[in-house]
Amino acid sequence: MPIVVDIDVMLARRKMSVGELADRVGITPANLAVLKNGRAKAVRFATLAALCDVLDCQPGDLLRWEAEETVGV
């Protein structure tokens, strides 16, 4: 998938655990893991805003786009 989730990077910068972030954002650790590992199909703006608020960052610090490699072109 061309959207890469960098929540791990921000967690390391903030010295925060996944459990603490989940508690402070108000989502389950399992749902945060789905998002963090890039398996989520969607993210609500309210959740993204809460992540940014807790991590003191911008949405672009958490999500980025990478072009998919084309094979055989």
GROMACS .gro file of C-alpha atoms in nm:
model
   73
    1MET     CA    1   0.000   0.000   0.000
    2PRO     CA    2   0.143   0.339  -0.088
    3ILE     CA    3   0.039   0.502   0.243
    4VAL     CA    4   0.299   0.443   0.515
    5VAL     CA    5   0.215   0.494   0.882
    6ASP     CA    6   0.498   0.633   1.097
    7ILE     CA    7   0.336   0.616   1.440
    8ASP     CA    8   0.633   0.412   1.567
    9VAL     CA    9   0.868   0.698   1.481
   10MET     CA   10   0.662   0.949   1.680
   11LEU     CA   11   0.623   0.706   1.971
   12ALA     CA   12   1.001   0.669   1.989
   13ARG     CA   13   1.054   1.045   1.969
   14ARG     CA   14   0.803   1.104   2.248
   15LYS     CA   15   0.929   0.806   2.452
   16MET     CA   16   0.573   0.678   2.479
   17SER     CA   17   0.437   0.323   2.476
   18VAL     CA   18   0.160   0.196   2.249
   19GLY     CA   19  -0.055   0.132   2.556
   20GLU     CA   20  -0.012   0.486   2.687
   21LEU     CA   21  -0.092   0.635   2.346
   22ALA     CA   22  -0.402   0.417   2.311
   23ASP     CA   23  -0.524   0.523   2.656
   24ARG     CA   24  -0.463   0.892   2.591
   25VAL     CA   25  -0.625   0.883   2.246
   26GLY     CA   26  -0.920   0.673   2.363
   27ILE     CA   27  -0.886   0.374   2.132
   28THR     CA   28  -0.805   0.012   2.207
   29PRO     CA   29  -0.444  -0.104   2.185
   30ALA     CA   30  -0.560  -0.359   1.925
   31ASN     CA   31  -0.708  -0.088   1.701
   32LEU     CA   32  -0.395   0.123   1.744
   33ALA     CA   33  -0.183  -0.178   1.645
   34VAL     CA   34  -0.391  -0.224   1.327
   35LEU     CA   35  -0.331   0.139   1.237
   36LYS     CA   36   0.034   0.139   1.343
   37ASN     CA   37   0.113  -0.170   1.138
   38GLY     CA   38  -0.046  -0.031   0.822
   39ARG     CA   39  -0.335  -0.280   0.814
   40ALA     CA   40  -0.612  -0.021   0.860
   41LYS     CA   41  -0.836   0.048   0.562
   42ALA     CA   42  -0.936   0.391   0.696
   43VAL     CA   43  -0.877   0.631   0.982
   44ARG     CA   44  -1.129   0.878   1.116
   45PHE     CA   45  -1.025   1.241   1.118
   46ALA     CA   46  -1.121   1.256   1.487
   47THR     CA   47  -0.876   0.972   1.561
   48LEU     CA   48  -0.604   1.135   1.350
   49ALA     CA   49  -0.663   1.466   1.529
   50ALA     CA   50  -0.643   1.295   1.870
   51LEU     CA   51  -0.318   1.121   1.771
   52CYS     CA   52  -0.171   1.453   1.659
   53ASP     CA   53  -0.286   1.623   1.979
   54VAL     CA   54  -0.136   1.360   2.208
   55LEU     CA   55   0.186   1.325   2.006
   56ASP     CA   56   0.213   1.702   1.944
   57CYS     CA   57   0.265   1.655   1.571
   58GLN     CA   58   0.107   1.714   1.231
   59PRO     CA   59  -0.080   1.449   1.025
   60GLY     CA   60   0.213   1.444   0.782
   61ASP     CA   61   0.437   1.328   1.067
   62LEU     CA   62   0.222   1.016   1.100
   63LEU     CA   63   0.122   0.940   0.740
   64ARG     CA   64   0.319   0.959   0.418
   65TRP     CA   65   0.276   0.845   0.061
   66GLU     CA   66   0.527   0.626  -0.120
   67ALA     CA   67   0.489   0.534  -0.484
   68GLU     CA   68   0.442   0.164  -0.543
   69GLU     CA   69   0.721   0.003  -0.739
   70THR     CA   70   0.612  -0.112  -1.082
   71VAL     CA   71   0.763  -0.438  -1.195
   72GLY     CA   72   0.834  -0.506  -1.559
   73VAL     CA   73   0.772  -0.159  -1.695
   0.00000   0.00000   0.00000
